[in-house]
């Protein structure tokens, strides 16, 4: 089965319809000179290195004076690392990061606004553009839509459960029949717990538009009720939060030690390389609902460093990475959900596209930094037995502190 990315996302809360599609990048600013230019690009591993290296070779064919040098900095480390390496003159020219750090990068003076906003807006999904828009400027080039869904091992699961209650029921039986394995495993942090905490439209993070720092909605009755529902999974995953970090949980699924997990497109090549026969389904529904739970969704974004000595070339290469050819390359290498309209024929990626129609845009205001730290701690403590309201109140105080 083949579908296009935007066709499948037409009804999404986050991912709105694509208005047009045209070739991007390759502007004259980067190709007009003969002086040798080296652009350092930070990106993650797991397929992204190969993508940047192949994209760099393709770009150099059009711009022989430009060399692309890949350096591994994981996108989760980009915000802290640019603040150190950028001012020291040893940072990147272009770097990958999640769209939800846009506000922090802007207020820290670490990135430049995109130089050709109109061209990018005509190419990319509107929701992806909005994810990197802050104070009326566009601050990066979104290249993928990243969300997560229910991954299941087809050797163990014939039909994926459609409610969290069914997840718990399946896992209880599976655990009993398979000592040492888990019917379901996930990492109890706020990224993956968000479907239990935030509900559209009444209890969204930082309000309906995600831009009200005084209204995080992290300690409301709805949030408490949702985390109580999450704790029902503790009975079938009797493991302390510290031992359920994302790397450990991913390894459980990759090695066949868990039948189901929650993760995203970044693990598609990993699980394929492991030889797993797996599927991807929308997240199970909350109690009292027949709709899939809403996941957080970010845009994987290429930011241009404010410290670059080659801003024209850096801007042009970032835009090049969002061209249809490069989005197709990234999809072919990683299974990632593209930020523009290309053909998709991967069952796993289509599952994530479907989940995208039930996703919540992760806010990009600066308060997100406090949010992640405070709520990750709260969710882990709650998973380990701490009082829900006490933990959420404490986290909310941190998030809203001036």
mmCIF file of C-alpha atoms in Angstrom:
data_model
loop_
_atom_site.group_PDB
_atom_site.id
_atom_site.type_symbol
_atom_site.label_atom_id
_atom_site.label_comp_id
_atom_site.label_asym_id
_atom_site.label_seq_id
_atom_site.Cartn_x
_atom_site.Cartn_y
_atom_site.Cartn_z
ATOM 1 C CA UNK A 1 0.000 0.000 0.000
ATOM 2 C CA UNK A 2 1.263 3.433 -0.910
ATOM 3 C CA UNK A 3 0.035 6.744 0.410
ATOM 4 C CA UNK A 4 1.375 10.248 0.509
ATOM 5 C CA UNK A 5 2.338 11.825 3.774
ATOM 6 C CA UNK A 6 0.038 14.810 3.642
ATOM 7 C CA UNK A 7 -2.853 12.843 2.230
ATOM 8 C CA UNK A 8 -2.794 10.629 5.308
ATOM 9 C CA UNK A 9 -2.425 13.600 7.639
ATOM 10 C CA UNK A 10 -5.159 15.771 6.204
ATOM 11 C CA UNK A 11 -7.316 15.609 9.329
ATOM 12 C CA UNK A 12 -4.539 15.911 11.890
ATOM 13 C CA UNK A 13 -4.669 18.378 14.746
ATOM 14 C CA UNK A 14 -0.991 19.098 14.294
ATOM 15 C CA UNK A 15 -0.344 18.202 10.699
ATOM 16 C CA UNK A 16 -2.486 20.242 8.343
ATOM 17 C CA UNK A 17 -2.767 19.975 4.575
ATOM 18 C CA UNK A 18 0.127 20.774 2.323
ATOM 19 C CA UNK A 19 -0.595 23.736 0.118
ATOM 20 C CA UNK A 20 2.020 23.188 -2.570
ATOM 21 C CA UNK A 21 5.183 21.314 -3.318
ATOM 22 C CA UNK A 22 8.260 22.555 -5.154
ATOM 23 C CA UNK A 23 11.967 21.906 -5.166
ATOM 24 C CA UNK A 24 13.895 23.591 -2.346
ATOM 25 C CA UNK A 25 17.483 24.516 -1.613
ATOM 26 C CA UNK A 26 20.228 25.052 -4.085
ATOM 27 C CA UNK A 27 19.942 28.829 -4.040
ATOM 28 C CA UNK A 28 22.462 31.029 -5.772
ATOM 29 C CA UNK A 29 23.816 32.428 -2.523
ATOM 30 C CA UNK A 30 25.617 29.174 -1.776
ATOM 31 C CA UNK A 31 26.811 28.445 -5.283
ATOM 32 C CA UNK A 32 27.984 31.800 -6.497
ATOM 33 C CA UNK A 33 31.447 31.795 -4.942
ATOM 34 C CA UNK A 34 34.538 29.617 -5.456
ATOM 35 C CA UNK A 35 36.037 29.924 -1.973
ATOM 36 C CA UNK A 36 36.168 26.542 -0.204
ATOM 37 C CA UNK A 37 33.577 26.276 2.545
ATOM 38 C CA UNK A 38 33.218 23.520 5.145
ATOM 39 C CA UNK A 39 29.895 23.254 6.963
ATOM 40 C CA UNK A 40 29.824 21.266 10.190
ATOM 41 C CA UNK A 41 26.471 19.546 10.714
ATOM 42 C CA UNK A 42 25.358 18.013 14.008
ATOM 43 C CA UNK A 43 22.958 15.089 13.822
ATOM 44 C CA UNK A 44 22.095 11.880 15.618
ATOM 45 C CA UNK A 45 23.140 8.355 14.722
ATOM 46 C CA UNK A 46 20.640 5.572 13.803
ATOM 47 C CA UNK A 47 20.397 6.338 10.105
ATOM 48 C CA UNK A 48 20.696 10.101 10.394
ATOM 49 C CA UNK A 49 24.474 10.005 9.963
ATOM 50 C CA UNK A 50 24.137 8.159 6.677
ATOM 51 C CA UNK A 51 21.458 10.623 5.587
ATOM 52 C CA UNK A 52 23.588 13.703 6.283
ATOM 53 C CA UNK A 53 26.616 12.160 4.608
ATOM 54 C CA UNK A 54 24.677 11.204 1.466
ATOM 55 C CA UNK A 55 22.875 14.553 1.416
ATOM 56 C CA UNK A 56 26.237 16.286 1.752
ATOM 57 C CA UNK A 57 27.568 14.428 -1.250
ATOM 58 C CA UNK A 58 24.500 15.368 -3.283
ATOM 59 C CA UNK A 59 24.815 19.006 -2.250
ATOM 60 C CA UNK A 60 28.516 19.077 -3.153
ATOM 61 C CA UNK A 61 27.648 17.941 -6.682
ATOM 62 C CA UNK A 62 25.720 21.202 -7.093
ATOM 63 C CA UNK A 63 28.163 23.275 -5.019
ATOM 64 C CA UNK A 64 31.673 21.845 -5.489
ATOM 65 C CA UNK A 65 33.201 24.429 -3.175
ATOM 66 C CA UNK A 66 31.136 23.255 -0.201
ATOM 67 C CA UNK A 67 32.122 20.296 1.978
ATOM 68 C CA UNK A 68 29.663 18.880 4.510
ATOM 69 C CA UNK A 69 31.275 17.491 7.666
ATOM 70 C CA UNK A 70 29.056 15.326 9.853
ATOM 71 C CA UNK A 71 29.506 15.294 13.632
ATOM 72 C CA UNK A 72 27.459 13.183 16.007
ATOM 73 C CA UNK A 73 25.547 15.242 18.537
ATOM 74 C CA UNK A 74 22.224 13.668 19.508
ATOM 75 C CA UNK A 75 19.254 15.973 19.061
ATOM 76 C CA UNK A 76 18.428 15.742 22.761
ATOM 77 C CA UNK A 77 21.853 17.216 23.567
ATOM 78 C CA UNK A 78 21.767 20.005 20.995
ATOM 79 C CA UNK A 79 20.388 22.759 23.236
ATOM 80 C CA UNK A 80 23.006 22.354 25.948
ATOM 81 C CA UNK A 81 25.862 21.741 23.528
ATOM 82 C CA UNK A 82 25.247 24.753 21.280
ATOM 83 C CA UNK A 83 25.311 27.028 24.310
ATOM 84 C CA UNK A 84 28.835 25.827 25.054
ATOM 85 C CA UNK A 85 30.377 25.157 21.656
ATOM 86 C CA UNK A 86 28.772 27.994 19.711
ATOM 87 C CA UNK A 87 30.282 30.917 21.647
ATOM 88 C CA UNK A 88 33.586 29.030 21.854
ATOM 89 C CA UNK A 89 33.818 28.934 18.070
ATOM 90 C CA UNK A 90 33.835 25.146 17.847
ATOM 91 C CA UNK A 91 30.138 24.593 17.177
ATOM 92 C CA UNK A 92 28.233 23.609 14.067
ATOM 93 C CA UNK A 93 26.984 25.642 11.156
ATOM 94 C CA UNK A 94 23.766 23.599 10.990
ATOM 95 C CA UNK A 95 22.394 21.302 13.681
ATOM 96 C CA UNK A 96 19.406 19.064 14.273
ATOM 97 C CA UNK A 97 17.109 19.555 17.225
ATOM 98 C CA UNK A 98 13.502 18.981 18.224
ATOM 99 C CA UNK A 99 11.148 21.834 17.425
ATOM 100 C CA UNK A 100 10.167 22.177 21.080
ATOM 101 C CA UNK A 101 13.521 23.804 21.922
ATOM 102 C CA UNK A 102 12.968 26.627 19.419
ATOM 103 C CA UNK A 103 11.988 29.182 22.049
ATOM 104 C CA UNK A 104 15.057 28.440 24.171
ATOM 105 C CA UNK A 105 17.348 28.649 21.157
ATOM 106 C CA UNK A 106 15.861 32.006 20.138
ATOM 107 C CA UNK A 107 15.997 33.591 23.588
ATOM 108 C CA UNK A 108 19.546 32.282 24.015
ATOM 109 C CA UNK A 109 20.624 33.932 20.770
ATOM 110 C CA UNK A 110 21.847 30.624 19.348
ATOM 111 C CA UNK A 111 20.074 30.454 15.964
ATOM 112 C CA UNK A 112 19.215 32.568 12.941
ATOM 113 C CA UNK A 113 15.733 32.895 11.435
ATOM 114 C CA UNK A 114 15.326 31.165 8.079
ATOM 115 C CA UNK A 115 16.294 33.339 5.153
ATOM 116 C CA UNK A 116 13.608 32.258 2.673
ATOM 117 C CA UNK A 117 10.500 31.663 4.729
ATOM 118 C CA UNK A 118 8.068 32.059 1.854
ATOM 119 C CA UNK A 119 9.665 29.294 -0.202
ATOM 120 C CA UNK A 120 9.711 26.876 2.736
ATOM 121 C CA UNK A 121 6.143 27.641 3.696
ATOM 122 C CA UNK A 122 5.041 26.749 0.192
ATOM 123 C CA UNK A 123 6.720 23.346 0.436
ATOM 124 C CA UNK A 124 6.146 22.097 3.953
ATOM 125 C CA UNK A 125 3.210 20.887 6.004
ATOM 126 C CA UNK A 126 1.675 23.843 7.803
ATOM 127 C CA UNK A 127 1.849 22.159 11.194
ATOM 128 C CA UNK A 128 5.589 21.607 10.781
ATOM 129 C CA UNK A 129 6.101 25.273 9.907
ATOM 130 C CA UNK A 130 4.092 26.363 12.938
ATOM 131 C CA UNK A 131 6.171 24.111 15.184
ATOM 132 C CA UNK A 132 9.261 26.270 14.501
ATOM 133 C CA UNK A 133 7.490 29.619 14.432
ATOM 134 C CA UNK A 134 8.204 31.799 17.447
ATOM 135 C CA UNK A 135 7.267 35.457 17.864
ATOM 136 C CA UNK A 136 6.175 35.619 14.223
ATOM 137 C CA UNK A 137 9.474 34.397 12.745
ATOM 138 C CA UNK A 138 10.348 30.966 11.377
ATOM 139 C CA UNK A 139 13.509 29.731 13.083
ATOM 140 C CA UNK A 140 14.389 26.420 11.498
ATOM 141 C CA UNK A 141 13.722 23.965 8.685
ATOM 142 C CA UNK A 142 11.511 21.062 9.825
ATOM 143 C CA UNK A 143 12.471 17.889 7.963
ATOM 144 C CA UNK A 144 10.452 15.183 9.710
ATOM 145 C CA UNK A 145 7.358 14.878 11.866
ATOM 146 C CA UNK A 146 8.292 12.866 14.943
ATOM 147 C CA UNK A 147 5.678 11.192 17.072
ATOM 148 C CA UNK A 148 5.318 7.783 18.662
ATOM 149 C CA UNK A 149 2.845 4.925 18.525
ATOM 150 C CA UNK A 150 2.299 1.349 19.669
ATOM 151 C CA UNK A 151 4.902 -1.018 18.201
ATOM 152 C CA UNK A 152 4.071 -4.718 18.472
ATOM 153 C CA UNK A 153 5.935 -7.909 17.706
ATOM 154 C CA UNK A 154 3.843 -9.928 15.255
ATOM 155 C CA UNK A 155 5.274 -13.177 16.620
ATOM 156 C CA UNK A 156 3.427 -12.434 19.855
ATOM 157 C CA UNK A 157 0.550 -10.132 18.908
ATOM 158 C CA UNK A 158 -1.958 -10.875 16.148
ATOM 159 C CA UNK A 159 -4.302 -7.936 16.681
ATOM 160 C CA UNK A 160 -2.956 -4.970 18.646
ATOM 161 C CA UNK A 161 -5.109 -3.870 21.586
ATOM 162 C CA UNK A 162 -7.233 -0.776 21.111
ATOM 163 C CA UNK A 163 -7.618 0.251 24.777
ATOM 164 C CA UNK A 164 -5.149 0.519 27.637
ATOM 165 C CA UNK A 165 -7.302 -1.933 29.586
ATOM 166 C CA UNK A 166 -6.758 -4.463 26.791
ATOM 167 C CA UNK A 167 -3.012 -3.775 26.945
ATOM 168 C CA UNK A 168 -2.982 -4.641 30.648
ATOM 169 C CA UNK A 169 -5.098 -7.772 30.090
ATOM 170 C CA UNK A 170 -2.868 -9.035 27.282
ATOM 171 C CA UNK A 171 0.309 -8.296 29.218
ATOM 172 C CA UNK A 172 -0.925 -10.099 32.326
ATOM 173 C CA UNK A 173 -1.538 -13.277 30.346
ATOM 174 C CA UNK A 174 1.664 -12.937 28.337
ATOM 175 C CA UNK A 175 3.800 -12.373 31.436
ATOM 176 C CA UNK A 176 2.344 -15.475 33.085
ATOM 177 C CA UNK A 177 3.066 -17.615 30.029
ATOM 178 C CA UNK A 178 6.508 -16.147 29.311
ATOM 179 C CA UNK A 179 8.536 -15.772 32.522
ATOM 180 C CA UNK A 180 11.209 -13.117 32.205
ATOM 181 C CA UNK A 181 9.428 -11.352 29.336
ATOM 182 C CA UNK A 182 6.921 -8.512 29.289
ATOM 183 C CA UNK A 183 3.710 -8.155 27.338
ATOM 184 C CA UNK A 184 4.199 -4.396 27.354
ATOM 185 C CA UNK A 185 7.094 -2.134 28.269
ATOM 186 C CA UNK A 186 7.537 1.611 28.051
ATOM 187 C CA UNK A 187 9.611 4.328 29.619
ATOM 188 C CA UNK A 188 7.656 6.242 32.307
ATOM 189 C CA UNK A 189 8.696 9.779 31.409
ATOM 190 C CA UNK A 190 6.507 12.711 30.475
ATOM 191 C CA UNK A 191 7.095 12.305 26.732
ATOM 192 C CA UNK A 192 5.429 8.904 26.718
ATOM 193 C CA UNK A 193 3.085 9.670 29.622
ATOM 194 C CA UNK A 194 1.658 12.749 27.870
ATOM 195 C CA UNK A 195 -1.284 10.758 26.412
ATOM 196 C CA UNK A 196 -2.440 10.171 29.981
ATOM 197 C CA UNK A 197 -1.913 13.753 31.179
ATOM 198 C CA UNK A 198 -3.115 16.019 28.374
ATOM 199 C CA UNK A 199 -6.442 15.820 26.597
ATOM 200 C CA UNK A 200 -7.804 17.890 23.733
ATOM 201 C CA UNK A 201 -9.371 20.408 24.074
ATOM 202 C CA UNK A 202 -9.794 20.858 27.825
ATOM 203 C CA UNK A 203 -6.404 20.063 29.310
ATOM 204 C CA UNK A 204 -3.706 20.916 26.779
ATOM 205 C CA UNK A 205 -0.130 21.765 27.740
ATOM 206 C CA UNK A 206 0.221 25.554 28.107
ATOM 207 C CA UNK A 207 -3.344 26.057 26.941
ATOM 208 C CA UNK A 208 -5.159 25.404 23.652
ATOM 209 C CA UNK A 209 -2.475 27.163 21.575
ATOM 210 C CA UNK A 210 0.489 25.944 23.623
ATOM 211 C CA UNK A 211 1.694 29.479 24.321
ATOM 212 C CA UNK A 212 0.390 30.370 27.805
ATOM 213 C CA UNK A 213 3.250 29.855 30.310
ATOM 214 C CA UNK A 214 0.906 30.490 33.250
ATOM 215 C CA UNK A 215 -1.339 27.556 32.315
ATOM 216 C CA UNK A 216 0.700 24.347 32.056
ATOM 217 C CA UNK A 217 -2.303 22.182 33.040
ATOM 218 C CA UNK A 218 0.070 19.761 34.726
ATOM 219 C CA UNK A 219 -1.647 19.479 38.118
ATOM 220 C CA UNK A 220 -5.315 19.538 37.153
ATOM 221 C CA UNK A 221 -7.875 16.867 38.120
ATOM 222 C CA UNK A 222 -7.672 15.589 34.537
ATOM 223 C CA UNK A 223 -3.907 15.123 34.860
ATOM 224 C CA UNK A 224 -4.295 13.277 38.159
ATOM 225 C CA UNK A 225 -6.983 11.015 36.723
ATOM 226 C CA UNK A 226 -4.896 10.236 33.676
ATOM 227 C CA UNK A 227 -1.840 9.237 35.684
ATOM 228 C CA UNK A 228 -4.009 7.025 37.846
ATOM 229 C CA UNK A 229 -4.954 5.218 34.649
ATOM 230 C CA UNK A 230 -1.294 4.966 33.652
ATOM 231 C CA UNK A 231 -0.498 3.288 36.965
ATOM 232 C CA UNK A 232 -2.749 0.365 36.020
ATOM 233 C CA UNK A 233 0.134 -0.652 33.752
ATOM 234 C CA UNK A 234 2.439 -0.907 36.789
ATOM 235 C CA UNK A 235 0.851 -4.260 37.644
ATOM 236 C CA UNK A 236 2.128 -5.778 34.379
ATOM 237 C CA UNK A 237 5.421 -3.867 34.298
ATOM 238 C CA UNK A 238 6.709 -4.199 37.851
ATOM 239 C CA UNK A 239 10.001 -2.440 37.222
ATOM 240 C CA UNK A 240 11.376 0.726 38.817
ATOM 241 C CA UNK A 241 11.469 3.828 36.630
ATOM 242 C CA UNK A 242 15.271 4.018 36.721
ATOM 243 C CA UNK A 243 15.432 0.618 35.022
ATOM 244 C CA UNK A 244 12.978 1.669 32.316
ATOM 245 C CA UNK A 245 15.079 4.288 30.555
ATOM 246 C CA UNK A 246 14.399 4.512 26.837
ATOM 247 C CA UNK A 247 17.543 2.618 25.824
ATOM 248 C CA UNK A 248 16.668 -0.310 28.079
ATOM 249 C CA UNK A 249 13.049 -0.392 26.925
ATOM 250 C CA UNK A 250 14.092 -0.259 23.261
ATOM 251 C CA UNK A 251 16.477 -3.148 23.866
ATOM 252 C CA UNK A 252 13.711 -5.230 25.441
ATOM 253 C CA UNK A 253 11.636 -4.935 22.278
ATOM 254 C CA UNK A 254 14.569 -5.290 19.902
ATOM 255 C CA UNK A 255 15.667 -8.527 21.606
ATOM 256 C CA UNK A 256 12.162 -10.020 21.705
ATOM 257 C CA UNK A 257 11.856 -9.629 25.464
ATOM 258 C CA UNK A 258 8.732 -7.465 25.204
ATOM 259 C CA UNK A 259 5.735 -7.962 22.971
ATOM 260 C CA UNK A 260 4.716 -4.308 22.719
ATOM 261 C CA UNK A 261 6.302 -0.937 23.346
ATOM 262 C CA UNK A 262 5.903 2.762 22.629
ATOM 263 C CA UNK A 263 8.474 4.398 20.376
ATOM 264 C CA UNK A 264 8.857 6.278 17.104
ATOM 265 C CA UNK A 265 10.317 6.241 13.616
ATOM 266 C CA UNK A 266 13.887 6.539 14.887
ATOM 267 C CA UNK A 267 13.684 2.873 15.910
ATOM 268 C CA UNK A 268 12.292 1.541 12.626
ATOM 269 C CA UNK A 269 15.743 0.883 11.096
ATOM 270 C CA UNK A 270 16.978 -0.550 14.398
ATOM 271 C CA UNK A 271 14.145 -3.069 14.636
ATOM 272 C CA UNK A 272 14.394 -3.900 10.944
ATOM 273 C CA UNK A 273 18.124 -4.579 11.279
ATOM 274 C CA UNK A 274 17.321 -6.864 14.220
ATOM 275 C CA UNK A 275 15.091 -8.929 11.942
ATOM 276 C CA UNK A 276 11.899 -8.272 13.884
ATOM 277 C CA UNK A 277 8.518 -8.821 12.272
ATOM 278 C CA UNK A 278 6.722 -5.849 13.803
ATOM 279 C CA UNK A 279 3.762 -3.610 13.209
ATOM 280 C CA UNK A 280 2.802 -0.116 14.291
ATOM 281 C CA UNK A 281 -0.672 0.836 15.502
ATOM 282 C CA UNK A 282 -2.235 3.942 16.991
ATOM 283 C CA UNK A 283 -2.013 4.337 20.747
ATOM 284 C CA UNK A 284 -4.774 2.591 22.697
ATOM 285 C CA UNK A 285 -7.771 4.609 23.800
ATOM 286 C CA UNK A 286 -8.211 5.998 27.296
ATOM 287 C CA UNK A 287 -11.020 4.765 29.511
ATOM 288 C CA UNK A 288 -14.366 6.111 28.333
ATOM 289 C CA UNK A 289 -13.070 6.954 24.853
ATOM 290 C CA UNK A 290 -13.066 5.146 21.532
ATOM 291 C CA UNK A 291 -10.414 7.432 20.002
ATOM 292 C CA UNK A 292 -6.676 6.666 20.057
ATOM 293 C CA UNK A 293 -4.785 8.493 22.789
ATOM 294 C CA UNK A 294 -3.068 11.686 21.687
ATOM 295 C CA UNK A 295 0.723 11.618 21.413
ATOM 296 C CA UNK A 296 3.210 14.461 21.552
ATOM 297 C CA UNK A 297 4.534 15.423 18.117
ATOM 298 C CA UNK A 298 7.652 17.404 17.303
ATOM 299 C CA UNK A 299 9.333 18.390 14.092
ATOM 300 C CA UNK A 300 12.909 17.268 13.687
ATOM 301 C CA UNK A 301 14.419 20.588 12.679
ATOM 302 C CA UNK A 302 17.624 21.763 11.067
ATOM 303 C CA UNK A 303 18.672 24.993 12.760
ATOM 304 C CA UNK A 304 21.285 27.438 11.449
ATOM 305 C CA UNK A 305 23.704 28.458 14.152
ATOM 306 C CA UNK A 306 23.970 32.150 14.987
ATOM 307 C CA UNK A 307 27.714 31.555 15.353
ATOM 308 C CA UNK A 308 28.328 30.278 11.821
ATOM 309 C CA UNK A 309 30.860 32.069 9.644
ATOM 310 C CA UNK A 310 28.980 30.900 6.549
ATOM 311 C CA UNK A 311 25.345 31.902 7.077
ATOM 312 C CA UNK A 312 24.369 31.927 3.383
ATOM 313 C CA UNK A 313 25.709 28.450 2.717
ATOM 314 C CA UNK A 314 24.316 27.135 6.003
ATOM 315 C CA UNK A 315 20.852 28.497 5.240
ATOM 316 C CA UNK A 316 20.947 27.019 1.767
ATOM 317 C CA UNK A 317 22.023 23.556 2.949
ATOM 318 C CA UNK A 318 19.339 23.499 5.660
ATOM 319 C CA UNK A 319 16.709 24.296 3.027
ATOM 320 C CA UNK A 320 18.218 21.662 0.707
ATOM 321 C CA UNK A 321 17.539 19.015 3.364
ATOM 322 C CA UNK A 322 13.812 19.767 3.043
ATOM 323 C CA UNK A 323 13.728 19.351 -0.730
ATOM 324 C CA UNK A 324 11.552 16.484 -2.003
ATOM 325 C CA UNK A 325 14.613 14.496 -3.044
ATOM 326 C CA UNK A 326 16.244 14.747 0.371
ATOM 327 C CA UNK A 327 13.009 14.027 2.258
ATOM 328 C CA UNK A 328 12.650 10.920 0.098
ATOM 329 C CA UNK A 329 16.229 9.930 0.916
ATOM 330 C CA UNK A 330 15.631 10.398 4.649
ATOM 331 C CA UNK A 331 12.474 8.306 4.454
ATOM 332 C CA UNK A 332 14.246 5.567 2.504
ATOM 333 C CA UNK A 333 17.084 5.419 5.040
ATOM 334 C CA UNK A 334 15.196 5.896 8.305
ATOM 335 C CA UNK A 335 11.466 5.407 7.752
ATOM 336 C CA UNK A 336 10.878 8.908 9.105
ATOM 337 C CA UNK A 337 7.600 10.734 8.526
ATOM 338 C CA UNK A 338 8.435 13.549 6.082
ATOM 339 C CA UNK A 339 7.467 17.180 6.571
ATOM 340 C CA UNK A 340 6.212 17.446 2.978
ATOM 341 C CA UNK A 341 4.302 15.383 0.463
ATOM 342 C CA UNK A 342 6.180 12.277 -0.671
ATOM 343 C CA UNK A 343 5.047 8.739 -1.350
ATOM 344 C CA UNK A 344 5.066 6.339 1.614
ATOM 345 C CA UNK A 345 4.893 2.565 1.285
ATOM 346 C CA UNK A 346 6.201 1.436 4.685
ATOM 347 C CA UNK A 347 3.599 -0.196 6.933
ATOM 348 C CA UNK A 348 5.470 1.003 10.011
ATOM 349 C CA UNK A 349 5.714 4.598 8.825
ATOM 350 C CA UNK A 350 2.056 4.604 7.805
ATOM 351 C CA UNK A 351 1.197 3.555 11.359
ATOM 352 C CA UNK A 352 3.008 6.621 12.650
ATOM 353 C CA UNK A 353 1.309 8.787 10.052
ATOM 354 C CA UNK A 354 -2.047 7.539 11.319
ATOM 355 C CA UNK A 355 -1.034 8.293 14.915
ATOM 356 C CA UNK A 356 -0.098 11.767 13.707
ATOM 357 C CA UNK A 357 -3.776 12.435 13.071
ATOM 358 C CA UNK A 358 -4.260 12.045 16.832
ATOM 359 C CA UNK A 359 -1.196 14.005 17.925
ATOM 360 C CA UNK A 360 -0.640 17.128 20.013
ATOM 361 C CA UNK A 361 1.876 19.752 18.942
ATOM 362 C CA UNK A 362 4.590 19.984 21.572
ATOM 363 C CA UNK A 363 4.888 23.668 22.546
ATOM 364 C CA UNK A 364 8.129 25.487 21.773
ATOM 365 C CA UNK A 365 8.021 28.264 24.381
ATOM 366 C CA UNK A 366 11.084 28.602 26.666
ATOM 367 C CA UNK A 367 9.206 27.153 29.651
ATOM 368 C CA UNK A 368 9.425 23.740 27.962
ATOM 369 C CA UNK A 369 12.914 23.290 29.424
ATOM 370 C CA UNK A 370 11.554 23.416 32.972
ATOM 371 C CA UNK A 371 8.590 21.321 31.894
ATOM 372 C CA UNK A 372 10.670 18.364 30.704
ATOM 373 C CA UNK A 373 12.894 18.308 33.770
ATOM 374 C CA UNK A 374 10.146 18.771 36.355
ATOM 375 C CA UNK A 375 7.593 16.443 34.784
ATOM 376 C CA UNK A 376 10.087 13.684 33.960
ATOM 377 C CA UNK A 377 10.957 13.604 37.642
ATOM 378 C CA UNK A 378 7.311 13.706 38.694
ATOM 379 C CA UNK A 379 6.232 10.870 36.395
ATOM 380 C CA UNK A 380 9.152 8.678 37.477
ATOM 381 C CA UNK A 381 8.393 9.294 41.157
ATOM 382 C CA UNK A 382 4.698 8.568 40.602
ATOM 383 C CA UNK A 383 5.570 5.332 38.803
ATOM 384 C CA UNK A 384 7.695 4.399 41.817
ATOM 385 C CA UNK A 385 4.810 4.978 44.223
ATOM 386 C CA UNK A 386 4.848 8.679 45.151
ATOM 387 C CA UNK A 387 1.603 10.594 45.633
ATOM 388 C CA UNK A 388 0.303 11.868 42.298
ATOM 389 C CA UNK A 389 -1.084 15.217 43.411
ATOM 390 C CA UNK A 390 1.958 16.054 45.525
ATOM 391 C CA UNK A 391 4.346 15.352 42.660
ATOM 392 C CA UNK A 392 2.298 17.254 40.091
ATOM 393 C CA UNK A 393 1.908 20.283 42.351
ATOM 394 C CA UNK A 394 5.660 20.418 42.959
ATOM 395 C CA UNK A 395 6.403 20.080 39.250
ATOM 396 C CA UNK A 396 3.917 22.794 38.348
ATOM 397 C CA UNK A 397 5.537 25.175 40.836
ATOM 398 C CA UNK A 398 8.866 24.669 39.035
ATOM 399 C CA UNK A 399 7.337 25.108 35.585
ATOM 400 C CA UNK A 400 5.566 28.367 36.467
ATOM 401 C CA UNK A 401 8.344 29.884 38.572
ATOM 402 C CA UNK A 402 9.457 33.281 37.265
#
